[in-house]
Short mmCIF file of C-alpha atoms and ligand atoms in Angstrom, two decimals:
data_model
loop_
_atom_site.label_atom_id
_atom_site.label_comp_id
_atom_site.label_asym_id
_atom_site.label_seq_id
_atom_site.Cartn_x
_atom_site.Cartn_y
_atom_site.Cartn_z
CA UNK A 213 51.39 -60.46 1.92
CA UNK A 214 51.25 -62.05 -1.53
CA UNK A 215 55.01 -62.78 -1.49
CA UNK A 216 54.77 -64.36 1.95
CA UNK A 217 51.89 -66.60 0.99
CA UNK A 218 53.63 -67.63 -2.22
CA UNK A 219 56.77 -68.56 -0.25
CA UNK A 220 54.85 -70.51 2.40
CA UNK A 221 52.82 -72.18 -0.37
CA UNK A 222 56.04 -73.51 -1.94
CA UNK A 223 57.04 -75.17 1.37
CA UNK A 224 53.53 -76.59 1.79
CA UNK A 225 54.01 -78.22 -1.63
CA UNK A 226 57.47 -79.69 -1.00
CA UNK A 227 57.08 -80.60 2.70
CA UNK A 228 56.94 -84.39 2.16
CA UNK A 229 60.02 -84.39 -0.04
CA UNK A 230 61.84 -82.03 2.35
CA UNK A 231 61.17 -84.57 5.09
CA UNK A 232 63.29 -87.21 3.32
CA UNK A 233 66.40 -85.17 4.25
CA UNK A 234 65.52 -84.90 7.97
CA UNK A 235 68.21 -87.32 9.25
CA UNK A 236 70.96 -85.86 7.04
CA UNK A 237 69.99 -82.38 8.20
CA UNK A 238 69.89 -83.45 11.85
CA UNK A 239 73.45 -84.77 11.59
CA UNK A 240 74.53 -81.46 10.07
CA UNK A 241 72.90 -79.49 12.87
CA UNK A 242 74.53 -81.70 15.51
CA UNK A 243 77.88 -80.60 14.04
CA UNK A 244 76.71 -76.97 13.88
CA UNK A 245 75.69 -76.97 17.56
CA UNK A 246 79.03 -78.52 18.50
CA UNK A 247 80.85 -75.79 16.53
CA UNK A 248 78.77 -73.13 18.28
CA UNK A 249 79.51 -74.71 21.68
CA UNK A 250 83.25 -74.55 20.90
CA UNK A 251 83.11 -70.79 20.33
CA UNK A 252 80.34 -69.64 22.72
CA UNK A 253 79.56 -70.43 26.33
CA UNK A 254 76.22 -72.19 26.04
CA UNK A 255 76.11 -73.29 29.73
CA UNK A 256 73.35 -70.78 30.60
CA UNK A 257 71.15 -71.67 27.60
CA UNK A 258 68.04 -73.62 28.52
CA UNK A 259 65.10 -72.19 26.52
CA UNK A 260 65.40 -71.90 22.73
CA UNK A 261 63.25 -70.92 19.78
CA UNK A 262 63.89 -71.95 16.17
CA UNK A 263 62.17 -69.62 13.68
CA UNK A 264 61.15 -71.17 10.33
CA UNK A 265 61.83 -74.57 11.89
CA UNK A 266 60.67 -76.50 8.80
CA UNK A 267 60.61 -80.24 9.38
CA UNK A 268 62.20 -79.81 12.83
CA UNK A 269 65.77 -81.11 12.34
CA UNK A 270 67.42 -78.31 14.37
CA UNK A 271 64.66 -78.47 17.01
CA UNK A 272 65.37 -82.21 17.38
CA UNK A 273 69.02 -81.46 18.08
CA UNK A 274 68.09 -78.81 20.66
CA UNK A 275 65.65 -81.13 22.39
CA UNK A 276 68.14 -84.01 22.48
CA UNK A 277 70.64 -81.63 24.10
CA UNK A 278 68.13 -80.99 26.89
CA UNK A 279 66.96 -77.51 25.86
CA UNK A 280 63.31 -76.54 26.32
CA UNK A 281 62.53 -76.17 22.63
CA UNK A 282 60.02 -74.12 20.65
CA UNK A 283 59.66 -74.07 16.85
CA UNK A 284 57.54 -71.84 14.66
CA UNK A 285 56.88 -72.01 10.93
CA UNK A 286 54.28 -70.49 8.61
CA UNK A 287 53.82 -73.73 6.66
CA UNK A 288 51.30 -76.12 8.19
CA UNK A 289 52.61 -79.00 6.06
CA UNK A 290 56.23 -78.48 7.17
CA UNK A 291 54.98 -78.48 10.78
CA UNK A 292 53.11 -81.74 10.20
CA UNK A 293 56.37 -83.30 8.99
CA UNK A 294 58.18 -81.82 12.02
CA UNK A 295 55.70 -83.34 14.48
CA UNK A 296 55.91 -86.73 12.73
CA UNK A 297 59.72 -86.79 12.56
CA UNK A 298 60.35 -85.63 16.13
CA UNK A 299 57.81 -87.92 17.79
CA UNK A 300 58.87 -88.73 21.33
CA UNK A 301 60.80 -85.47 21.81
CA UNK A 302 59.31 -82.64 23.80
CA UNK A 303 59.08 -79.75 21.35
CA UNK A 304 56.43 -77.03 21.24
CA UNK A 305 55.62 -76.38 17.55
CA UNK A 306 53.34 -73.52 16.55
CA UNK A 307 52.22 -72.08 13.24
CA UNK A 308 53.21 -68.40 12.99
CA UNK A 309 54.62 -66.08 10.34
CA UNK A 310 57.47 -63.67 10.80
CA UNK A 311 55.34 -61.21 8.87
CA UNK A 312 53.53 -60.71 12.19
CA UNK A 313 54.73 -60.23 15.77
CA UNK A 314 55.63 -63.69 17.02
CA UNK A 315 53.69 -65.07 20.04
CA UNK A 316 56.57 -64.84 22.55
CA UNK A 317 57.36 -62.24 25.25
CA UNK A 318 60.36 -59.92 25.07
CA UNK A 319 63.59 -61.62 26.27
CA UNK A 320 61.72 -64.86 26.91
CA UNK A 321 64.30 -67.15 25.21
CA UNK A 322 67.97 -67.73 25.95
CA UNK A 323 68.70 -68.25 22.25
CA UNK A 324 66.72 -67.70 19.05
CA UNK A 325 67.86 -69.29 15.77
CA UNK A 326 66.81 -69.44 12.14
CA UNK A 327 68.41 -71.90 9.75
CA UNK A 328 68.28 -71.25 6.01
CA UNK A 329 65.22 -69.01 6.38
CA UNK A 330 66.66 -65.48 6.07
CA UNK A 331 68.05 -65.83 2.51
CA UNK A 332 64.64 -66.95 1.20
CA UNK A 333 62.74 -63.91 2.47
CA UNK A 334 62.48 -60.50 0.83
CA UNK A 335 64.59 -57.89 2.65
CA UNK A 336 61.69 -56.16 4.46
CA UNK A 337 60.46 -59.48 5.85
CA UNK A 338 64.00 -60.56 6.73
CA UNK A 339 64.50 -57.36 8.74
CA UNK A 340 61.15 -57.91 10.46
CA UNK A 341 62.26 -61.46 11.37
CA UNK A 342 65.64 -60.24 12.70
CA UNK A 343 63.84 -57.59 14.76
CA UNK A 344 61.56 -60.23 16.28
CA UNK A 345 64.48 -62.59 17.00
CA UNK A 346 66.29 -59.70 18.68
CA UNK A 347 63.21 -58.82 20.78
CA UNK A 348 62.53 -62.38 21.92
CA UNK A 349 66.12 -63.42 22.75
CA UNK A 350 67.84 -62.46 26.01
CA UNK A 351 71.16 -62.13 24.15
CA UNK A 352 72.08 -64.75 21.53
CA UNK A 353 70.60 -64.79 18.03
CA UNK A 354 72.02 -67.24 15.50
CA UNK A 355 71.51 -67.63 11.77
CA UNK A 356 72.72 -70.84 10.13
CA UNK A 357 73.03 -69.57 6.58
CA UNK A 358 74.92 -69.31 3.34
CA UNK A 359 78.20 -67.44 3.37
CA UNK A 360 79.50 -65.46 0.39
CA UNK A 361 81.11 -68.46 -1.38
CA UNK A 362 79.19 -69.28 -4.57
CA UNK A 363 78.67 -72.70 -6.14
CA UNK A 364 76.86 -73.21 -9.46
CA UNK A 365 74.40 -75.75 -8.01
CA UNK A 366 73.40 -73.38 -5.18
CA UNK A 367 72.98 -70.54 -7.68
CA UNK A 368 70.76 -72.80 -9.77
CA UNK A 369 68.55 -73.95 -6.86
CA UNK A 370 68.23 -70.45 -5.49
CA UNK A 371 67.44 -69.00 -8.89
CA UNK A 372 64.66 -71.61 -9.28
CA UNK A 373 63.39 -70.93 -5.75
CA UNK A 374 62.97 -67.17 -6.42
CA UNK A 375 64.16 -66.28 -2.91
CA UNK A 376 66.50 -63.39 -2.09
CA UNK A 377 69.77 -65.39 -2.00
CA UNK A 378 71.71 -63.20 -4.46
CA UNK A 379 70.92 -60.01 -2.49
CA UNK A 380 71.28 -61.81 0.85
CA UNK A 381 74.89 -62.84 0.32
CA UNK A 382 75.77 -59.25 -0.66
CA UNK A 383 73.92 -57.41 2.10
CA UNK A 384 73.54 -59.67 5.17
CA UNK A 385 76.66 -58.33 6.95
CA UNK A 386 75.47 -54.73 6.63
CA UNK A 387 71.92 -55.72 7.65
CA UNK A 388 73.08 -57.43 10.88
CA UNK A 389 75.59 -54.86 12.11
CA UNK A 390 73.14 -52.00 12.91
CA UNK A 391 70.80 -54.39 14.78
CA UNK A 392 73.25 -56.25 17.04
CA UNK A 393 76.06 -55.18 19.38
CA UNK A 394 78.34 -57.83 17.90
CA UNK A 395 78.29 -60.24 14.94
CA UNK A 396 80.74 -63.07 14.41
CA UNK A 397 80.87 -65.67 11.63
CA UNK A 398 81.68 -69.28 12.48
CA UNK A 399 82.39 -71.27 9.31
CA UNK A 400 80.64 -74.63 8.95
CA UNK A 401 81.69 -75.71 5.47
CA UNK A 402 82.66 -74.14 2.16
CA UNK A 403 79.29 -72.45 1.58
CA UNK A 404 77.65 -71.99 4.99
CA UNK A 405 78.35 -70.48 8.37
CA UNK A 406 76.77 -69.49 11.65
CA UNK A 407 76.19 -65.77 12.05
CA UNK A 408 76.53 -65.44 15.85
CA UNK A 409 74.78 -62.20 16.85
CA UNK A 410 74.65 -60.73 20.36
CA UNK A 411 72.50 -57.98 21.81
CA UNK A 412 75.04 -57.42 24.57
CA UNK A 413 78.76 -57.68 23.84
C1 LIG B 620 64.58 -73.55 3.49
S1 LIG B 620 63.39 -73.93 4.72
C2 LIG B 620 64.40 -74.19 6.18
C3 LIG B 620 63.70 -75.03 7.18
C4 LIG B 620 64.55 -75.43 8.40
N1 LIG B 620 64.94 -74.27 9.14
C5 LIG B 620 65.72 -76.25 7.96
O1 LIG B 620 66.84 -75.88 8.27
O2 LIG B 620 65.51 -77.28 7.31
C6 LIG B 620 62.65 -72.37 5.08
C7 LIG B 620 61.51 -72.46 6.09
O3 LIG B 620 61.03 -71.14 6.38
C8 LIG B 620 59.63 -71.19 6.48
N2 LIG B 620 59.09 -69.84 6.24
C9 LIG B 620 58.98 -69.20 5.04
N3 LIG B 620 58.38 -68.00 5.20
C10 LIG B 620 58.09 -67.91 6.52
C11 LIG B 620 57.46 -66.91 7.31
N4 LIG B 620 56.97 -65.79 6.75
N5 LIG B 620 57.33 -67.11 8.65
C12 LIG B 620 57.78 -68.29 9.21
N6 LIG B 620 58.38 -69.26 8.50
C13 LIG B 620 58.54 -69.08 7.19
C14 LIG B 620 59.21 -72.17 5.42
O4 LIG B 620 57.91 -72.67 5.61
C15 LIG B 620 60.29 -73.23 5.57
O5 LIG B 620 59.93 -74.22 6.50
#
């Protein structure tokens, strides 16, 4: 529990600054959703959950695309930024931690995502999060995350952040494959990709 609180505490501290990048992030997530749409049939997707939604940039893109959108995060301050920056959009934000069972029924969402959350969590918590995403989604689970390509500035930031990035990039493929029926990687740029995971092939 100490690790979780420490991690959430960091995001409480940097929430205001994180908010400055909202518009840049939103543009990036518009491109990511377009890339996903090019490779997956999203026509039946209407209800979506973003786990570790932060300041709400991905939620904003979902809502603008007409999805019924839910976002959870353990940091109250990140959620305050999210509510401020997505004013006018219909998004249901709730405070919840992936350390606990999330407050959604089994198979209650068409798609569950997490963007740049998994690499920051210790492995046990990451597996708990993936289990919850798998339980809540009808089929599609997506991680927008780092791929295995290293850059010195990412190494530096991740070293300073004390997350699990260096293990994550080594082990994520082998962590996902026993949980999901299929996993595909859709490249976004040099250092990130979408891990497209399905419960049913
Ligand atoms: C690097 S930020 C990414 C935020 C957002 N997804 C984005 O793309 O900008 C990681 C987020 O995960 C959240 N987080 C960390 N630990 C969490 C936990 N145990 N449960 C839920 N959210 C958590 C943090 O508060 C933070 O908002």
